[in-house]
Amino acid sequence: MKLRKILAFILCAGIITASFSACENNAATDDTTADTTTQAEAVVETNTAISGEIRDISSMELISELVAGWNLGNTLDATGGSGLSSETSWGNPVTTKEMMDTVKAAGFNIIRIPITWARHLDINDEIDPAWLDRVQEVVNYTIDENTYVIINLHHEEWNNTFIEKKDETVEKIKKVWSQIAERFKDYDEHLIFEGQNEPRKKGTNLEWSGGDDECWEFVNATNMAFVETVRNSGGNNAMRHLMIPGYCATSDPIGPTKIQLPENDNKIIVSVHAYTPYSFALSDTPSSKFSSTRKGATRDIDSLAEMLKTSYIDNDIAVIIGETGARNKDNLESRVDWAGYYTATMRKAGITCIWWDNGSVNGNGENFGLLDRHNCTWHFPEVMEAFIKGAKGELTFEESK
């Protein structure tokens, strides 16, 4: 217990320091001599489980309550640094409650918190308690009776879909998820577990394709290990809503034909990632124009929505597009049009979308940043607003030609 108090004090000190660079405008106060004991106690409190009775509803019922989502990308999933410093190792500031409050105030009611655990495991795959505390702290910043949270396994370099590694990876997934499930077992349905991010055969020509039979055997086995581990972990986890991806979280039509879903479990959500159309949304090519009035521009979005609806939704299988977005190519008008059309189309199909925000805005990289995490304002409020309004069904679009 003494060690935990020391760790809490250290963590608190880091967060207090970070507050001058993260959302500093909102965090400013006239009282610069606040009682540090009270602040330390507040940090400890945020590491306390939020207990609640879990509603016995299906995942189809749950996703009907979702509007639009936002990813805390390139943060707890970052893989640089060591210990708690990994959170800021990819250039984003320490996550604060003010950030999460800003996201929720904008209208997002589901927040995905990608997390990489590999750097925080010992040789026996035991999670560093300080890291688990920090994850729980960020979850507690975010979750409430109106806001859902997703936590996952993200950039796990040990999770490659090479068939000879299947048994070893299954055991590791069981070990890691058993610890996460134990920590969060008393949370209600507002906390969702996502078993993996984009499991794939890295470094091969199959990495970003639909995979082969061995890839799918591997992914289905690790998904099932995740589900069984959580379901048997006690507390509210028997009724926890669980997200599972196909190979590479593919949005290709091959996904519904290959993914294996648990039987007699109506609390399963299929996780799909879809930056569509690719040439506009994700590719680094100069393709920067989008018009919702052009059939050639909207065709891929329309086809994706129809495929997901007929393959999953119409069969009472819930789907969340856990990552989507359109990178900044100095094309604000097109991105606003795209954001509204994309979420409006998916909403009609019964599908919730979560924007991938990696904090990056400028330069030649994948610039999906929307939230200015230093000031708790929006870099592109027009894009953010269109994304949410489309998801709420508040935008109408002319039929594309």
Short mmCIF file of C-alpha atoms in Angstrom, two decimals:
data_model
loop_
_atom_site.label_atom_id
_atom_site.label_comp_id
_atom_site.label_asym_id
_atom_site.label_seq_id
_atom_site.Cartn_x
_atom_site.Cartn_y
_atom_site.Cartn_z
CA MET A 1 0.00 0.00 0.00
CA LYS A 2 2.88 2.37 0.79
CA LEU A 3 4.35 1.73 -2.66
CA ARG A 4 1.00 2.45 -4.32
CA LYS A 5 0.80 5.82 -2.49
CA ILE A 6 4.29 6.70 -3.69
CA LEU A 7 3.40 5.73 -7.26
CA ALA A 8 0.21 7.77 -7.04
CA PHE A 9 2.16 10.80 -5.87
CA ILE A 10 4.66 10.45 -8.72
CA LEU A 11 1.87 10.07 -11.26
CA CYS A 12 0.06 13.06 -9.83
CA ALA A 13 3.21 15.19 -10.11
CA GLY A 14 3.53 14.27 -13.78
CA ILE A 15 -0.06 15.16 -14.51
CA ILE A 16 0.18 18.48 -12.67
CA THR A 17 3.28 19.37 -14.72
CA ALA A 18 1.59 18.27 -17.94
CA SER A 19 -1.43 20.43 -17.28
CA PHE A 20 0.58 23.48 -18.31
CA SER A 21 0.97 22.01 -21.82
CA ALA A 22 -2.24 19.98 -22.15
CA CYS A 23 -5.46 22.01 -22.29
CA GLU A 24 -3.64 24.81 -20.49
CA ASN A 25 -6.32 27.38 -21.24
CA ASN A 26 -9.07 25.34 -19.64
CA ALA A 27 -6.89 24.23 -16.76
CA ALA A 28 -5.74 27.70 -15.75
CA THR A 29 -6.61 28.76 -12.22
CA ASP A 30 -6.00 31.73 -9.98
CA ASP A 31 -5.09 29.38 -7.14
CA THR A 32 -1.56 28.26 -8.00
CA THR A 33 -0.92 26.95 -4.51
CA ALA A 34 -3.51 24.16 -4.49
CA ASP A 35 -3.09 21.54 -1.78
CA THR A 36 -0.98 18.76 -3.34
CA THR A 37 -2.31 16.22 -0.85
CA THR A 38 -5.83 16.83 -2.12
CA GLN A 39 -4.62 16.50 -5.72
CA ALA A 40 -2.84 13.23 -4.93
CA GLU A 41 -5.98 11.90 -3.31
CA ALA A 42 -7.91 12.83 -6.47
CA VAL A 43 -5.50 10.76 -8.58
CA VAL A 44 -5.96 7.77 -6.30
CA GLU A 45 -9.73 8.21 -6.58
CA THR A 46 -9.58 8.08 -10.38
CA ASN A 47 -7.91 4.67 -10.08
CA THR A 48 -10.90 3.30 -8.20
CA ALA A 49 -13.24 0.92 -10.00
CA ILE A 50 -16.56 2.44 -10.99
CA SER A 51 -19.02 -0.23 -9.93
CA GLY A 52 -22.45 -0.49 -11.43
CA GLU A 53 -25.17 -2.96 -12.28
CA ILE A 54 -24.82 -4.05 -15.89
CA ARG A 55 -27.92 -4.03 -18.08
CA ASP A 56 -28.75 -7.28 -19.84
CA ILE A 57 -29.13 -5.86 -23.34
CA SER A 58 -27.91 -7.13 -26.68
CA SER A 59 -25.11 -5.45 -28.60
CA MET A 60 -27.67 -4.49 -31.24
CA GLU A 61 -29.58 -2.62 -28.54
CA LEU A 62 -26.36 -1.06 -27.25
CA ILE A 63 -25.21 0.30 -30.62
CA SER A 64 -28.60 1.93 -31.07
CA GLU A 65 -27.60 4.21 -28.18
CA LEU A 66 -24.36 5.29 -29.84
CA VAL A 67 -24.03 8.45 -31.92
CA ALA A 68 -20.45 9.03 -33.02
CA GLY A 69 -17.04 8.24 -31.59
CA TRP A 70 -13.50 9.55 -31.24
CA ASN A 71 -10.17 7.74 -30.84
CA LEU A 72 -7.48 8.81 -28.36
CA GLY A 73 -4.92 7.72 -30.93
CA ASN A 74 -1.12 7.61 -30.70
CA THR A 75 -1.22 8.02 -26.94
CA LEU A 76 -1.66 5.01 -24.65
CA ASP A 77 -0.93 2.91 -27.73
CA ALA A 78 2.45 4.62 -28.34
CA THR A 79 5.45 2.31 -28.12
CA GLY A 80 8.39 4.61 -27.33
CA GLY A 81 9.83 5.66 -24.00
CA SER A 82 9.63 3.48 -20.93
CA GLY A 83 7.08 3.04 -18.19
CA LEU A 84 4.47 5.78 -18.00
CA SER A 85 6.49 8.01 -20.35
CA SER A 86 5.36 5.87 -23.29
CA GLU A 87 2.09 7.83 -23.27
CA THR A 88 3.82 10.94 -24.65
CA SER A 89 6.53 9.17 -26.69
CA TRP A 90 4.82 9.83 -30.03
CA GLY A 91 4.43 13.55 -29.43
CA ASN A 92 0.99 13.88 -27.88
CA PRO A 93 0.61 15.46 -24.42
CA VAL A 94 -0.44 13.60 -21.29
CA THR A 95 -4.17 12.84 -21.41
CA THR A 96 -6.29 14.95 -19.07
CA LYS A 97 -9.91 14.91 -17.95
CA GLU A 98 -10.33 18.29 -19.63
CA MET A 99 -9.54 16.68 -22.99
CA MET A 100 -12.14 14.01 -22.48
CA ASP A 101 -14.70 16.56 -21.30
CA THR A 102 -14.08 18.58 -24.47
CA VAL A 103 -14.66 15.54 -26.67
CA LYS A 104 -17.87 14.62 -24.84
CA ALA A 105 -19.16 18.21 -24.89
CA ALA A 106 -18.83 18.20 -28.68
CA GLY A 107 -21.34 15.36 -28.91
CA PHE A 108 -19.20 12.22 -29.12
CA ASN A 109 -20.66 9.53 -26.86
CA ILE A 110 -18.26 6.67 -27.48
CA ILE A 111 -14.52 7.06 -27.01
CA ARG A 112 -12.03 4.39 -28.05
CA ILE A 113 -8.83 4.28 -26.03
CA PRO A 114 -6.24 2.24 -27.95
CA ILE A 115 -3.68 0.69 -25.58
CA THR A 116 -0.40 -1.12 -26.18
CA TRP A 117 0.51 -3.48 -23.36
CA ALA A 118 3.66 -5.15 -24.70
CA ARG A 119 6.11 -2.63 -23.21
CA HIS A 120 4.41 -2.95 -19.84
CA LEU A 121 4.62 -6.73 -19.43
CA ASP A 122 7.31 -8.54 -17.44
CA ILE A 123 8.84 -11.86 -18.49
CA ASN A 124 5.81 -13.66 -17.04
CA ASP A 125 3.38 -11.42 -18.94
CA GLU A 126 2.30 -9.67 -15.76
CA ILE A 127 1.13 -6.10 -16.41
CA ASP A 128 3.00 -3.30 -14.64
CA PRO A 129 0.55 -2.14 -11.91
CA ALA A 130 1.45 1.51 -12.56
CA TRP A 131 0.45 1.15 -16.21
CA LEU A 132 -2.81 -0.59 -15.37
CA ASP A 133 -3.53 2.21 -12.89
CA ARG A 134 -2.88 4.82 -15.57
CA VAL A 135 -5.17 3.07 -18.06
CA GLN A 136 -7.90 2.93 -15.44
CA GLU A 137 -7.38 6.60 -14.65
CA VAL A 138 -7.96 7.59 -18.28
CA VAL A 139 -11.00 5.32 -18.49
CA ASN A 140 -12.39 7.00 -15.38
CA TYR A 141 -11.81 10.45 -16.90
CA THR A 142 -14.05 9.41 -19.75
CA ILE A 143 -16.76 6.96 -18.80
CA ASP A 144 -20.13 8.09 -17.45
CA GLU A 145 -23.81 7.26 -17.78
CA ASN A 146 -23.91 8.95 -21.20
CA THR A 147 -20.49 7.95 -22.55
CA TYR A 148 -19.20 4.57 -23.64
CA VAL A 149 -15.52 3.61 -23.65
CA ILE A 150 -13.64 0.94 -25.63
CA ILE A 151 -10.27 -0.41 -24.47
CA ASN A 152 -8.21 -2.90 -26.45
CA LEU A 153 -4.89 -4.53 -27.26
CA HIS A 154 -3.33 -2.36 -29.98
CA HIS A 155 0.28 -2.37 -31.26
CA GLU A 156 1.22 -5.76 -29.83
CA GLU A 157 4.28 -6.86 -31.81
CA TRP A 158 3.89 -10.38 -30.42
CA ASN A 159 0.49 -10.70 -32.11
CA ASN A 160 1.38 -11.66 -35.69
CA THR A 161 -0.82 -14.14 -37.49
CA PHE A 162 1.85 -16.74 -38.29
CA ILE A 163 0.20 -20.09 -37.71
CA GLU A 164 3.20 -21.59 -35.93
CA LYS A 165 2.75 -18.90 -33.25
CA LYS A 166 -0.96 -19.51 -32.76
CA ASP A 167 -0.89 -21.55 -29.55
CA GLU A 168 1.69 -19.28 -27.94
CA THR A 169 -0.31 -16.18 -28.83
CA VAL A 170 -3.58 -17.68 -27.59
CA GLU A 171 -2.00 -18.26 -24.19
CA LYS A 172 -0.58 -14.74 -24.07
CA ILE A 173 -3.95 -13.20 -24.97
CA LYS A 174 -5.56 -15.22 -22.19
CA LYS A 175 -2.94 -14.06 -19.68
CA VAL A 176 -3.15 -10.36 -20.59
CA TRP A 177 -6.93 -10.21 -20.90
CA SER A 178 -7.47 -12.06 -17.63
CA GLN A 179 -5.66 -9.24 -15.82
CA ILE A 180 -7.52 -6.46 -17.66
CA ALA A 181 -10.85 -8.20 -17.14
CA GLU A 182 -10.15 -8.58 -13.42
CA ARG A 183 -9.35 -4.88 -13.02
CA PHE A 184 -12.49 -3.73 -14.82
CA LYS A 185 -14.91 -6.52 -13.89
CA ASP A 186 -17.25 -4.26 -11.89
CA TYR A 187 -17.79 -1.65 -14.61
CA ASP A 188 -21.18 -1.65 -16.31
CA GLU A 189 -22.06 -1.88 -20.01
CA HIS A 190 -20.53 1.53 -20.73
CA LEU A 191 -17.13 -0.17 -20.83
CA ILE A 192 -16.53 -2.32 -23.92
CA PHE A 193 -13.54 -4.65 -24.43
CA GLU A 194 -12.00 -5.00 -27.90
CA GLY A 195 -9.88 -8.14 -28.13
CA GLN A 196 -7.35 -6.97 -30.71
CA ASN A 197 -6.77 -4.13 -33.13
CA GLU A 198 -5.66 -5.20 -36.63
CA PRO A 199 -4.22 -8.73 -36.29
CA ARG A 200 -2.25 -9.45 -39.43
CA LYS A 201 0.78 -11.16 -40.91
CA LYS A 202 3.20 -8.25 -40.61
CA GLY A 203 6.02 -7.78 -43.09
CA THR A 204 4.47 -10.01 -45.76
CA ASN A 205 2.49 -9.40 -48.94
CA LEU A 206 -0.59 -10.57 -47.04
CA GLU A 207 -0.30 -7.87 -44.38
CA TRP A 208 -2.92 -5.49 -45.73
CA SER A 209 -4.86 -7.94 -47.89
CA GLY A 210 -7.70 -10.21 -46.89
CA GLY A 211 -5.26 -12.79 -45.51
CA ASP A 212 -5.19 -16.51 -46.25
CA ASP A 213 -6.77 -19.51 -44.51
CA GLU A 214 -3.97 -19.71 -41.93
CA CYS A 215 -4.39 -16.02 -41.09
CA TRP A 216 -8.10 -16.47 -40.48
CA GLU A 217 -7.57 -19.63 -38.44
CA PHE A 218 -5.18 -17.66 -36.23
CA VAL A 219 -7.48 -14.64 -35.85
CA ASN A 220 -10.54 -16.74 -35.10
CA ALA A 221 -8.61 -18.74 -32.48
CA THR A 222 -7.30 -15.63 -30.72
CA ASN A 223 -10.74 -13.97 -30.84
CA MET A 224 -12.31 -17.03 -29.22
CA ALA A 225 -9.59 -17.13 -26.55
CA PHE A 226 -10.36 -13.49 -25.73
CA VAL A 227 -14.11 -14.07 -25.50
CA GLU A 228 -13.79 -17.19 -23.35
CA THR A 229 -11.29 -15.53 -21.01
CA VAL A 230 -13.47 -12.49 -20.41
CA ARG A 231 -16.69 -14.46 -20.09
CA ASN A 232 -15.15 -16.64 -17.36
CA SER A 233 -13.47 -13.81 -15.43
CA GLY A 234 -16.26 -12.92 -13.01
CA GLY A 235 -18.09 -9.75 -12.08
CA ASN A 236 -20.01 -8.08 -14.88
CA ASN A 237 -17.83 -9.65 -17.56
CA ALA A 238 -20.30 -12.45 -18.25
CA MET A 239 -22.46 -9.74 -19.85
CA ARG A 240 -19.67 -7.45 -21.08
CA HIS A 241 -20.03 -6.29 -24.68
CA LEU A 242 -17.02 -7.54 -26.63
CA MET A 243 -15.62 -6.36 -29.96
CA ILE A 244 -13.75 -8.74 -32.25
CA PRO A 245 -12.11 -7.94 -35.60
CA GLY A 246 -11.61 -10.04 -38.65
CA TYR A 247 -8.16 -10.34 -40.18
CA CYS A 248 -6.67 -6.83 -40.16
CA ALA A 249 -10.13 -5.54 -39.11
CA THR A 250 -10.88 -5.81 -42.81
CA SER A 251 -13.81 -4.03 -44.41
CA ASP A 252 -13.57 -6.25 -47.50
CA PRO A 253 -16.52 -8.52 -48.37
CA ILE A 254 -14.35 -11.53 -47.46
CA GLY A 255 -14.74 -10.63 -43.77
CA PRO A 256 -18.28 -11.90 -43.17
CA THR A 257 -17.47 -15.19 -44.91
CA LYS A 258 -14.40 -15.90 -42.77
CA ILE A 259 -14.97 -14.44 -39.31
CA GLN A 260 -16.09 -16.85 -36.61
CA LEU A 261 -18.57 -15.55 -34.04
CA PRO A 262 -19.31 -17.18 -30.67
CA GLU A 263 -22.55 -19.12 -30.54
CA ASN A 264 -25.45 -18.06 -28.31
CA ASP A 265 -23.81 -14.76 -27.36
CA ASN A 266 -25.73 -11.61 -28.26
CA LYS A 267 -23.15 -9.29 -26.75
CA ILE A 268 -20.61 -9.45 -29.57
CA ILE A 269 -19.72 -6.54 -31.87
CA VAL A 270 -17.76 -6.94 -35.11
CA SER A 271 -14.95 -4.39 -35.37
CA VAL A 272 -14.21 -2.97 -38.82
CA HIS A 273 -11.74 -0.30 -39.93
CA ALA A 274 -12.66 1.58 -43.10
CA TYR A 275 -10.95 4.67 -44.48
CA THR A 276 -13.17 4.85 -47.54
CA PRO A 277 -12.66 5.70 -50.35
CA TYR A 278 -9.02 4.86 -49.80
CA SER A 279 -7.58 7.25 -52.37
CA PHE A 280 -9.28 10.20 -50.70
CA ALA A 281 -9.33 9.23 -47.03
CA LEU A 282 -6.07 7.42 -46.35
CA SER A 283 -3.74 7.31 -49.36
CA ASP A 284 -0.86 9.79 -49.59
CA THR A 285 -1.70 10.37 -53.27
CA PRO A 286 -2.82 13.87 -54.29
CA SER A 287 -6.48 12.73 -54.47
CA SER A 288 -8.04 15.42 -52.30
CA LYS A 289 -11.46 16.09 -53.80
CA PHE A 290 -14.72 14.60 -52.59
CA SER A 291 -18.24 15.54 -53.58
CA SER A 292 -21.32 13.85 -52.19
CA THR A 293 -23.14 14.72 -55.41
CA ARG A 294 -20.85 12.53 -57.53
CA LYS A 295 -21.63 8.82 -57.70
CA GLY A 296 -18.00 8.07 -58.46
CA ALA A 297 -17.01 9.62 -55.14
CA THR A 298 -19.70 8.02 -52.98
CA ARG A 299 -19.83 4.54 -54.57
CA ASP A 300 -17.34 2.90 -52.19
CA ILE A 301 -19.05 4.32 -49.10
CA ASP A 302 -22.47 3.23 -50.31
CA SER A 303 -21.21 -0.28 -51.16
CA LEU A 304 -19.50 -0.65 -47.78
CA ALA A 305 -22.62 0.39 -45.88
CA GLU A 306 -24.78 -2.03 -47.87
CA MET A 307 -22.33 -4.91 -47.39
CA LEU A 308 -22.09 -4.40 -43.62
CA LYS A 309 -25.84 -4.04 -43.31
CA THR A 310 -26.78 -7.15 -45.25
CA SER A 311 -23.96 -9.28 -43.82
CA TYR A 312 -24.25 -8.26 -40.17
CA ILE A 313 -26.94 -5.79 -39.13
CA ASP A 314 -29.77 -7.57 -40.96
CA ASN A 315 -28.71 -10.75 -39.15
CA ASP A 316 -28.76 -9.08 -35.72
CA ILE A 317 -24.95 -8.84 -35.55
CA ALA A 318 -23.71 -5.49 -34.27
CA VAL A 319 -20.96 -3.60 -36.10
CA ILE A 320 -18.82 -0.62 -35.15
CA ILE A 321 -16.41 1.05 -37.54
CA GLY A 322 -13.72 1.49 -34.92
CA GLU A 323 -11.42 3.55 -37.11
CA THR A 324 -12.23 5.90 -39.94
CA GLY A 325 -11.37 9.42 -41.01
CA ALA A 326 -10.04 11.50 -43.86
CA ARG A 327 -6.53 12.84 -43.57
CA ASN A 328 -5.85 16.54 -43.92
CA LYS A 329 -4.69 17.40 -47.43
CA ASP A 330 -5.53 21.12 -47.16
CA ASN A 331 -8.99 20.21 -48.44
CA LEU A 332 -11.32 21.36 -45.70
CA GLU A 333 -14.46 21.70 -47.83
CA SER A 334 -14.11 18.16 -49.21
CA ARG A 335 -13.40 16.69 -45.78
CA VAL A 336 -16.48 18.36 -44.31
CA ASP A 337 -18.61 16.97 -47.13
CA TRP A 338 -17.04 13.52 -46.71
CA ALA A 339 -17.45 13.44 -42.92
CA GLY A 340 -21.15 14.23 -43.07
CA TYR A 341 -21.89 11.89 -45.95
CA TYR A 342 -19.93 9.00 -44.45
CA THR A 343 -21.60 9.01 -41.05
CA ALA A 344 -25.06 9.77 -42.47
CA THR A 345 -24.76 6.77 -44.80
CA MET A 346 -23.53 4.47 -42.06
CA ARG A 347 -26.20 5.69 -39.64
CA LYS A 348 -28.91 4.68 -42.14
CA ALA A 349 -27.33 1.21 -42.15
CA GLY A 350 -27.34 1.09 -38.33
CA ILE A 351 -23.56 1.46 -37.95
CA THR A 352 -21.63 3.73 -35.57
CA CYS A 353 -18.34 5.31 -36.70
CA ILE A 354 -15.33 6.34 -34.60
CA TRP A 355 -12.92 8.97 -35.97
CA TRP A 356 -9.22 8.07 -35.79
CA ASP A 357 -7.55 11.10 -34.16
CA ASN A 358 -3.80 10.60 -33.91
CA GLY A 359 -3.08 14.19 -32.92
CA SER A 360 -1.25 14.90 -36.19
CA VAL A 361 -2.33 17.91 -38.22
CA ASN A 362 0.50 19.12 -40.45
CA GLY A 363 3.28 17.66 -42.55
CA ASN A 364 3.38 14.71 -44.94
CA GLY A 365 2.15 12.01 -42.59
CA GLU A 366 -1.28 10.61 -41.79
CA ASN A 367 -2.81 13.81 -40.49
CA PHE A 368 -6.07 12.77 -38.85
CA GLY A 369 -5.91 15.15 -35.89
CA LEU A 370 -9.09 17.00 -34.97
CA LEU A 371 -8.67 17.89 -31.29
CA ASP A 372 -6.05 20.42 -30.24
CA ARG A 373 -5.07 18.56 -27.10
CA HIS A 374 -2.95 21.43 -25.77
CA ASN A 375 -5.81 23.91 -25.67
CA CYS A 376 -8.90 21.68 -25.69
CA THR A 377 -10.23 23.27 -28.86
CA TRP A 378 -10.81 21.85 -32.33
CA HIS A 379 -8.40 22.25 -35.23
CA PHE A 380 -11.20 21.60 -37.73
CA PRO A 381 -14.53 22.22 -35.99
CA GLU A 382 -16.38 22.04 -39.30
CA VAL A 383 -15.20 18.46 -39.89
CA MET A 384 -16.01 17.44 -36.32
CA GLU A 385 -19.49 18.96 -36.49
CA ALA A 386 -20.30 17.37 -39.85
CA PHE A 387 -19.16 13.97 -38.57
CA ILE A 388 -21.53 14.21 -35.60
CA LYS A 389 -24.46 15.79 -37.45
CA GLY A 390 -24.33 13.08 -40.10
CA ALA A 391 -24.36 10.44 -37.38
CA LYS A 392 -27.39 12.07 -35.78
CA GLY A 393 -29.27 12.12 -39.08
CA GLU A 394 -29.30 15.90 -39.15
CA LEU A 395 -27.83 16.24 -42.66
CA THR A 396 -29.47 15.50 -45.97
CA PHE A 397 -27.69 14.92 -49.24
CA GLU A 398 -28.80 15.11 -52.83
CA GLU A 399 -28.80 11.81 -54.67
CA SER A 400 -25.37 11.44 -56.23
CA LYS A 401 -25.12 11.21 -60.02
#
